Every structure is written in structure tokens, then in C-alpha cells.
Amino acid sequence: MSELLNDILFLPEAASTFAERIDFLHHFVVGTTMVMSTAVGLAALFFFFRYRRRLPAQATEYVVPTLKTEFLFVSVPLVFFLAWFGIGFRDFTWLTTPPKDAMDVYVMGKQWMWKFSYPEGPNGVNVLHVPANRPVRLLITSRDVLHSFYVPSFRIKMDALPGRYTQIWFEATKPGTYQVLCTEYCGLSHSKMLAEVVVLPQEEYENWIQEQRRGLLQDRQDALADNSMVPPVARMVEQGQILAGTQGCLKCHSVDGSQHIGPTFLGMYDRVEKLEDGQTIRVDEAYITQSMMDPGAHLVAGYQNVMPTYQGKLQGPETAAIVEYIKSLRTPNVREGASEGPAYDAIQ
Amino acid sequence: MQSSSHAAGGALPVPRLAGHFASLEVQNHAARLGMWLFLATEILLFAGLFICYGIYRFLFPEAWAAASRSLDLTLGTVNTVVLITSSLTAALAVHYAKDGKNKAVAVQLGLTLVMAVGFLVIKYFEYKHKFDIGTLPGRFYSYEDIQLPGVPLYFTVYFCATALHGIHVVIGMVVLSFSLVRALKKADFGPNNFTMVELGSMYWHLVDLVWIFLFPMLYLV
Amino acid sequence: MTPSSSIAAPGANPAPEEHHDHHPSYLVDGTTIKSWLLTVDHKRIGLMFLFWVLVFFLVGGIFALLIRVELLTPGPTIMDAMTYNRMFTLHGLVMIFLFMIPAIPAVFGNFMLPLMLGAKDVAFPRLNLLSFYIYLGGATLALWGMLNGGLDTGWTFYTPYSAHTTATVAPVLFGAFIIGFSSIVTGINFIVTVHTMRAPGITWFKMPLFVWAMYATSCIQVLATPVIGLLLVLVTVENLFGFGMFDPARGGDPVLFQHLFWFYSHPAVYIMVLPSFGVMSEIVSTFSRKNLFGYRAVAYSSLGIAFVGFFAWGHHMFVSGQSTFVGGLFGVLTMLVGVFTAIKVFNWVGTVYKGAVEFKTPFAYFCGFLFFTVFGGMTGIALGTVSLDVAWHDTYFVVAHFHFIMVGATIMAFLAALHYWFPKMFGRTYHEGWGLVSAALIILGFNATFIPQFLLGNNGMPRRYYEYPERFQALNVASTAGATLLAFGFIIIALYLTYALVYGKASGKNPWRSKGYEWMSESPPPTHNFVGPQPVFPEEPHFYVDPKKAEVPNAV
């Protein structure tokens, strides 16, 4: 029945737990809308006919509604609307509260592609692999302008904001491939910023992850990516190297492992660092960017808080280039032992 | 309805009653109501900037405090006193207009304008200082002495707010000078004809009110 | 009525503008160009607005058709991506700022408000003229910008993209800023008019409901427009000088932009729709020959929509990264606004009950309007149930929803008003048959255009897409076919109304036999609306009771 309704309404198949939940509300609301429109329409048509004019200057009765009628006009819609709000908001809070055991994936939107990275896994471009029947939390950000991560089959959507992380979670129910579309206008190739979510059954997903970990640390370019507009990573690394010189990073950060005023860039990426306040943090793109903008926020233990802020001095692409440069200085010594994940709080 | 200007004895100058109004009283009431509505729009215009200020102050409290220290409190206070006094003279102008003392009206409005110019001159010096040290908005920012995130944003808000206010000061000056010219040339303000002065003065009070909010927000953080 | 005279050439139509009591109608009182360009007569100003508003509607409509043609195929069809991005931006900007916001208020509000209040003009006639020229000036600047590089940010010009795009932002946004002043000035004018210029005896609750609607609209115009004005300036300087108010690289917050933007733009949609509700109240009363069912309820609901409408803006931002709690808050407030509209719908239908319906062209538009308001309004409520919006936000579902309201409700009302008040404004009648035919075409064409878009949104097609996955093609083709039908309907209206302007039969003073207040004056009215002192309106508007019948219960 629900399938039939979904077909009539052109809804894509429900492939996540959230989709199954809200499709009920969808049917309820749409159904009531249809019924009400028809009812009002029929009532109106009936009145038009029954009370058609019989004389050119016909006089009519002076009819006023009783208080009870007006109260009915107000309360019946209000009850329905609030009921829908109640159901809808309940589902919304369910959607914005990821379960504690959700698996994290970092999503970065940039003009005009989606990049995914797993805390313990590979990076992907425009293809996101997830296991079926397991909650997945997406931590989404943007490198440049606003984007929005939308998977119609999961009925989920969340904007990608530069300078901030937003989050959303889902649990895919059926293995398959589902399209991701960007739904916040972001420029020339906004409509080409497509990606896909590949939902694999649990064991296949495990196999895939093992395969990826076995020495495949580089980005996988995918046929869907339109890279004609994006400078290739190699050039970004060069640009980052130049910027590190001109912006004064190299005055305090070495690139060969030697100790200096700030932590060395060599092997910095993906390291688990201990902070001044005892917490640990994983050095990923977000942390590196934060350190450039607000250096005092999460200070590595043992170092002085003397780094100037680069906020306002670097454009988005420039910080990205510096990050890529630092990433290129990885050594095989990185990632001994299990990563502990970043010390982020969920964004409420 | 024609209003006669042939009163017995000294003829009091009376404004022209527009044909579509029921009476002069209605016409004046309409003018005042219109001006109040316009002032409401001006308040909402600045409200948007105040919201920006509020949000960013909440996000960058240290930067706000540090950057505010770098403003010249003396100049800001002088400006405030100047502007409040100019509001007083504008109000006095209305008072004299109601009494028909056109010369006094001209004097008061002249004083108001002089003080407005003074305000702008002080503002010019403040801006010049900022140009010199580099605390300019957005991509022109080049001040190194405060190393906190959000400081450039403070100056962006500062410039947007004070520039918008400055534009309104100039507009107010133009409006008041119309009344000033009329007080000098036609000299026909009187108990039945002071609406022009009153509306101009109301606008000036708004300009002053906005500054009364901006001053503590920007200088007294 | 002109007696048939042998002097008149066969087939010649009598000029309705001349009255036998030597008070020429406003149309002929002064025939030089200067008398029109420098007029302070609210009726002439209304007509000048009408001309330009229709010109801009044509411009926006052409953009719309080009968009629909481009969307016939999944890939490039007739233009490249950058042009397409400019096209939908300009369609939105032109339609919203140059057509929808001024349309009913500046044309019919200007024309009818003084007539409905027994006044000789609005409170500030010269300001009225200024409002017209500000509108034209801003429109010129914006259009010049469009032709010289064109904006490509979407009409919502979200940052950071609008701050960084190389398309021409400054003239277009600054043009919109200037037009905002026109809106504010008109709003002030109307509010003061309603407060100070009612004829003796017209108390607040004896005002026609169109006046109530215009009053509520004017309140919104006055309070909301300054915020977008500020925002337009801020984004312009951000684009030109890199000020960085909303640029995260400089510490700014793009979501703050969205809050400021929607704080105006949500009440703005009520500026666009409230006047149409007012028009419909008048039309349903006239063509059912009946008092409006719940006069006070409808009057209060106009104010209610205006008031609560200011607090619902966050429903455009459910997935923007704002907190869950705030999302819930805005969701509830959105529901409240929906209730006010529901009240109106029920009261309109109630008006027809025990009425005497004459199914003329304006009433045909009322029928379309009713359906589109219920459907469009309820899809609005559906969007407001936060969880459903997660899937629908920024898809064609939203596009269909707001077109249902903006075209389905407002443009129906605009056309209805044009037909209803055509005799009042020009003293002529149009061909009723063509009126009904084009109304049917428009209603059908509209459904054919936008119902597929609801389904497209359900299916997952996002907005502002130049190319789209192939599975969306069938619905897009259907939508374009409907758009063609719709365009056809508009063309037919343009033809027969222009014909009627020149060759239409004289309509007489009150062809609809309406007891609305504006019909007490001549059609077309003389320059000062009334000759002599202000008229007295003995009864409330739309009082169709036979005077010989018994007493009338107290209205709610």
C-alpha cells in the first residue's frame, strides 16, 4: 500500500530507516490535503450551483457566522496542523540525534565534488561506501561556498557550511547504489555535483574496508567526478608549499622533523596529539584549519601559545592548499595502533 | 476648504491646506504619523546591523573587548555630547517655531548644523587614524597588534554601522537646512505652521538615538 | 447612457470618459504627456504602475519560458550553464521585486483605496509619484546590471557565493535596494491614508476588506523592507570591497546572512499574498451579492498573518545547520500562520452560502484561486512539518508550492482584479466569453505546469539545476507543455483587454451591481473622485439585504 502510494507520488524507494518513518507522515499530510481540497472544491461547486443568481439585482440574506462556527474554522485546522507538527518534530529530533554507536564519516563539499574520508579508512571522491543496517553519522563541511548533501532515497539533507561542521545520520536498510545531489546553489556546475552512496551488506563492507587499508592511502578518482574545474591535488600541494613560505609558517614549523617553535609538519597529518588540557585530538583537515584560524583553541601540550591567527589573511582555497601540503608530508610512521577519533562534540 | 490668512489684526501665516485633507489638523496629524512610520523603518534598518553586532560579539567576546579598547574613548564621548546637544537645539527650534520666532528658529537650526559638522569632523579624524594603523574592514585589514580571531570583523561592523549612521547625519543635515532656509527667507513658521520643523527635528532625534546606542555598543564594551 | 443619435457613426462606441456634468474623468483631465508624468492623481499613478508592472511581468515570463525550454532535455538544450544560472536568478528577481511586490498594492491599492474610503486621494500624493519614479529608477539600474553581466546567484543571493561570484552583483542588488524605498513609501502612504482619510461614518469595522488587507500589507512593507535593504547593501559592499561580514574566512557567518535575508523575505511573501486575499474578499462578495461571511474574522486574520508572519522565517532554514530547538520553534509558528489562511478560506466559501452567484470572469478566477490557495497553502503546512522539509528543501516541491501561492493565488487575484475593476478604471467592458476562455486556459495551464513539479520534488530533483539525471525528464517535459498553455492564456488576455481599452462598450457606472464602496463613484471616476464634500456611505460595504426585510443580526 505504502509502495503504491510512493509510486503515485513519485517518491523514490525508501532506503533508510528515516525514510520509512517519514513516509507515513507524508502520506497522512498529502492525503488530508487531497481530501480537504476536494471537499472545499465540492462544497464550493455545490454552493455555486445551489445559490446561483436568479434575478439581476437579487437581494440576499445577511448571514453571519456564530462564534461556534468560527471556533470550528480555527480549531479543526489547528488541531491537524499541530498534530502534524508534533509527529514531524518528533521525527526531526530523531533525525538530528545520532545514536551513540554511529559510525562517523567526514564529508567535504567543494566546488564541484564531494570528498569522503573515514577515520580509519580511505578517502573517496564522489563515492561513499557504507554498511547496511548500521547507523552512519556524517560530519559535513564545505571548502568554499554553501553546498547541501541530499540523498533522496534516504530522505536526508544537510547543508555544508564553510568554517563549520554540521551533522546528520542515517541507517541504510537496503544494499544498493543511491544518488547524492547537491541542493544548495553553488555556482556554475551545481547540477553536476553528483555523488553516490554505495550500501554494502555488512560482510562485503568489511572486506572492502580491509582492502582499502592495505596500502591504498591515496584518493580514488571516480568517473562521476567532474574535475575539470578543480585544480589537481599536486598543484595544490605546490601552492601550499609556496604559501607556507610566504605566510611565515616555516618560521616556526619545520618540515624535516626537527623541533622548533611549533610542531613539525613532517608526519603531522593523522597523528594523534595530546593537548594542553589532557585531551587527545587527531590532526585532520579540520584541526589544521582550526589551528590556522584560532590557534589558541586546542593547543598541543608542550608548545607556547604564540601562533598568530590567519583569519582574514587566507582565503578558503589557500588554507586548503596548505592543508594538502601538510598532508603530502606524511611518513609511513603514522597510524600505529588504532586511531581514537577526533575530540569533537556533536553539533546540536 | 480654504484657510483664510486674513485674521483680524496681525495676520498669522498659515500653510496651504491640501485639497484632499478634511482639515489642517488632519493634515498635520497625517504628516506626523507618516514621519513616525518612517522613523520605524530607520530603526529596523539599523536593527539588522545591531543583530550582526550582537551575534559576532557573542562569538568573539575577547576580540570585541580588545578591539574596542583601541577606539578613542575621548573622541567618542565628545561626539556623543555634541550630538545630544544638537538634539537639544533641534528641539528648541521646534519650540521657537511654535511661537513664531523665526530668527530664533534659524539660530537653533544653525547651531544644530554646526554641531553636526563638528560630529562629522571628529568622525573624520577617527577614520583617518584607522586608515593609518590599518584597522579597516575586510580585505583591507592589516593591523597586527591584536592577535585574536574576530578582530577584523569588529572593525567591519564598526565601519558599516558608523558609516551608515554618518550617511543619516548628512541626510538629517539636508532636511534641517531646508527648514533653516525657510526660517530665514520666508520666515512663516508659527503656531499653525511648524510641521516642517517638527518633522525635521524628529528625524534628527532619531539620528541622535541611533548614536546613543552605537556609542556604548562600540566604545564602552 | 448616450442616446442613439444619427450623428454618431454606425458602430462607433460612445466615449465613457465624458460626463454631462462637466467633471471630466481622470483619464482625459489633462492630455499632455507632462500631465501624466507629473500627475499626483492616485488613479493615474496606479495606471502608470500597471503599465510597467505588466512590462516587467512579460520580461520575467520570457525568462520563465526560456528556463522551461532549457529544461526539456537533461543536458544542454538552448543555452550554456552560466546563462541558465543567470536566467533563473533574473526570473526570480524580476518577478518578485519588479512584479509581485508592487503589483496589487501599487496598482489596485493606489487606485481603489481612496475610492473605498471616500477620500479624494491618498495622504501624500506627491510621495506617491515619487514612489513610482523610485521604482522605475531602481528597476532601470537592476535591468542594466542584468544586461551587463547578469547576476547568477539565485534571487536569494546566499553568501559566500554571492560575495565571490564574478557576475555583476552590485547594480542588480543596489537596484533592488532602491526599489525597496518605493515599497516603504507606498506602505507609509497607505497606512496614513487609512488612519486619517476615511470619510465620516466609515469606522474601522465598516472598511472594505480590501482596505484591511492593504493596511496589513503596508504594515509588513514598512517594517520588513528596511532589513533586506540593509542586507542588500552589506552584500554589495562585501562583493565589491571584500568586507567579509558573512565570509567565514574573515570570521563571518553565512547562516547569519540567511537569518537576516529570510527575516524580510518571509514577510515579503505575505506582502505578495495578502492583497490577493483582499481582492478575493471583494470579488466573492460582489459576485455572490452577499456580505462577507465572517467580516471581523477575515479582517483580524489579515492582521494576524502580518503579525505572526514576522516570526516564521526560520522555516526556510531547517537544514541550514540551525539548532533542532529553533527548528521546532519556527515550525510551530508556521502552523499558526496557516490557521489564519484557513479561516479566510472557510469564510469565503461561507459567503457563497445563501448568496446569489453570477459566474463572471472575476468569479472564475476566484474558483481557481480557491483551489490553488487550499492546495498551495496546505503544501506550505506540509513543508512546515519540519521532518518532511528535510527531504523537500531546495527541491522542486518548494518551487511548486510557492508558485501555487504566487501564481495560483496572487496572479489569479491580479487578473481577477484587473477584470473586476476594468470598468471602474476605464469605463469599458471586455468580451466575457474570451474572459472565461482565458481563465480556463490559465487554470488548466497552471495545473499542468506545476503539479508535475510537486512530483519532481518528491522524486528528488533539486532546484536551480541546469542539467539533471534522465529519470526527471518526463515530468519536466510535462511541466514545459503546461507552461506553454499558461503563456497562451496570458497572451489571449493581453489581446482582448487591449481591444477592450480601445473598442470596448461603455460599462456604465456599476456593471456588476456591486455594493462595494468604490462603485459609488463614477466609472471612470473624475480626477478628485467625488464632486463636493466627502460622500457618506450609509451602510457597511456589500450590504445586499432587501431594505424591506427585517432586522439584521450583529456581525461577528
mmCIF file with all atom_site columns, C-alpha atoms in Angstrom, chain B residues 82-94 104-120 169 172-173 176-177 180 197 200-201 203-205 207-208:
data_model
loop_
_atom_site.group_PDB
_atom_site.id
_atom_site.type_symbol
_atom_site.label_atom_id
_atom_site.label_alt_id
_atom_site.label_comp_id
_atom_site.label_asym_id
_atom_site.label_entity_id
_atom_site.label_seq_id
_atom_site.pdbx_PDB_ins_code
_atom_site.Cartn_x
_atom_site.Cartn_y
_atom_site.Cartn_z
_atom_site.occupancy
_atom_site.B_iso_or_equiv
_atom_site.pdbx_formal_charge
_atom_site.auth_seq_id
_atom_site.auth_comp_id
_atom_site.auth_asym_id
_atom_site.auth_atom_id
_atom_site.pdbx_PDB_model_num
ATOM 1  C CA . VAL B 1 82  ? 27.917 67.111 20.670 1.00 0.00 ? 82  VAL B CA 1
ATOM 2  C CA . LEU B 1 83  ? 25.124 65.085 19.170 1.00 0.00 ? 83  LEU B CA 1
ATOM 3  C CA . ILE B 1 84  ? 22.957 65.172 22.268 1.00 0.00 ? 84  ILE B CA 1
ATOM 4  C CA . THR B 1 85  ? 23.364 68.926 22.455 1.00 0.00 ? 85  THR B CA 1
ATOM 5  C CA . SER B 1 86  ? 22.416 69.215 18.821 1.00 0.00 ? 86  SER B CA 1
ATOM 6  C CA . SER B 1 87  ? 19.251 67.309 19.647 1.00 0.00 ? 87  SER B CA 1
ATOM 7  C CA . LEU B 1 88  ? 18.550 69.903 22.292 1.00 0.00 ? 88  LEU B CA 1
ATOM 8  C CA . THR B 1 89  ? 18.955 72.740 19.841 1.00 0.00 ? 89  THR B CA 1
ATOM 9  C CA . ALA B 1 90  ? 16.742 70.950 17.347 1.00 0.00 ? 90  ALA B CA 1
ATOM 10 C CA . ALA B 1 91  ? 14.048 70.605 19.978 1.00 0.00 ? 91  ALA B CA 1
ATOM 11 C CA . LEU B 1 92  ? 14.420 74.269 20.854 1.00 0.00 ? 92  LEU B CA 1
ATOM 12 C CA . ALA B 1 93  ? 13.983 75.106 17.207 1.00 0.00 ? 93  ALA B CA 1
ATOM 13 C CA . VAL B 1 94  ? 10.590 73.414 17.284 1.00 0.00 ? 94  VAL B CA 1
ATOM 14 C CA . ALA B 1 104 ? 15.453 82.015 16.917 1.00 0.00 ? 104 ALA B CA 1
ATOM 15 C CA . VAL B 1 105 ? 14.477 79.011 14.838 1.00 0.00 ? 105 VAL B CA 1
ATOM 16 C CA . ALA B 1 106 ? 17.195 79.871 12.364 1.00 0.00 ? 106 ALA B CA 1
ATOM 17 C CA . VAL B 1 107 ? 19.729 80.286 15.156 1.00 0.00 ? 107 VAL B CA 1
ATOM 18 C CA . GLN B 1 108 ? 18.891 76.954 16.755 1.00 0.00 ? 108 GLN B CA 1
ATOM 19 C CA . LEU B 1 109 ? 18.913 75.098 13.472 1.00 0.00 ? 109 LEU B CA 1
ATOM 20 C CA . GLY B 1 110 ? 22.169 76.752 12.570 1.00 0.00 ? 110 GLY B CA 1
ATOM 21 C CA . LEU B 1 111 ? 23.683 75.576 15.853 1.00 0.00 ? 111 LEU B CA 1
ATOM 22 C CA . THR B 1 112 ? 22.396 72.081 15.188 1.00 0.00 ? 112 THR B CA 1
ATOM 23 C CA . LEU B 1 113 ? 24.018 72.053 11.792 1.00 0.00 ? 113 LEU B CA 1
ATOM 24 C CA . VAL B 1 114 ? 27.281 73.382 13.154 1.00 0.00 ? 114 VAL B CA 1
ATOM 25 C CA . MET B 1 115 ? 27.355 70.640 15.757 1.00 0.00 ? 115 MET B CA 1
ATOM 26 C CA . ALA B 1 116 ? 26.544 68.059 13.118 1.00 0.00 ? 116 ALA B CA 1
ATOM 27 C CA . VAL B 1 117 ? 29.505 69.261 11.129 1.00 0.00 ? 117 VAL B CA 1
ATOM 28 C CA . GLY B 1 118 ? 31.583 69.018 14.271 1.00 0.00 ? 118 GLY B CA 1
ATOM 29 C CA . PHE B 1 119 ? 30.459 65.458 14.738 1.00 0.00 ? 119 PHE B CA 1
ATOM 30 C CA . LEU B 1 120 ? 31.458 64.596 11.212 1.00 0.00 ? 120 LEU B CA 1
ATOM 31 C CA . VAL B 1 169 ? 23.640 62.510 9.765  1.00 0.00 ? 169 VAL B CA 1
ATOM 32 C CA . GLY B 1 172 ? 19.413 64.927 8.555  1.00 0.00 ? 172 GLY B CA 1
ATOM 33 C CA . MET B 1 173 ? 21.541 67.959 7.860  1.00 0.00 ? 173 MET B CA 1
ATOM 34 C CA . LEU B 1 176 ? 17.183 70.600 8.594  1.00 0.00 ? 176 LEU B CA 1
ATOM 35 C CA . SER B 1 177 ? 18.760 73.054 6.213  1.00 0.00 ? 177 SER B CA 1
ATOM 36 C CA . LEU B 1 180 ? 16.700 76.750 8.119  1.00 0.00 ? 180 LEU B CA 1
ATOM 37 C CA . VAL B 1 197 ? 10.486 71.978 11.647 1.00 0.00 ? 197 VAL B CA 1
ATOM 38 C CA . GLY B 1 200 ? 12.937 67.526 10.617 1.00 0.00 ? 200 GLY B CA 1
ATOM 39 C CA . SER B 1 201 ? 13.619 67.650 14.309 1.00 0.00 ? 201 SER B CA 1
ATOM 40 C CA . TYR B 1 203 ? 14.358 62.819 12.198 1.00 0.00 ? 203 TYR B CA 1
ATOM 41 C CA . TRP B 1 204 ? 17.290 64.433 13.924 1.00 0.00 ? 204 TRP B CA 1
ATOM 42 C CA . HIS B 1 205 ? 16.277 62.908 17.227 1.00 0.00 ? 205 HIS B CA 1
ATOM 43 C CA . VAL B 1 207 ? 19.840 60.114 14.255 1.00 0.00 ? 207 VAL B CA 1
ATOM 44 C CA . ASP B 1 208 ? 20.869 61.025 17.767 1.00 0.00 ? 208 ASP B CA 1
#
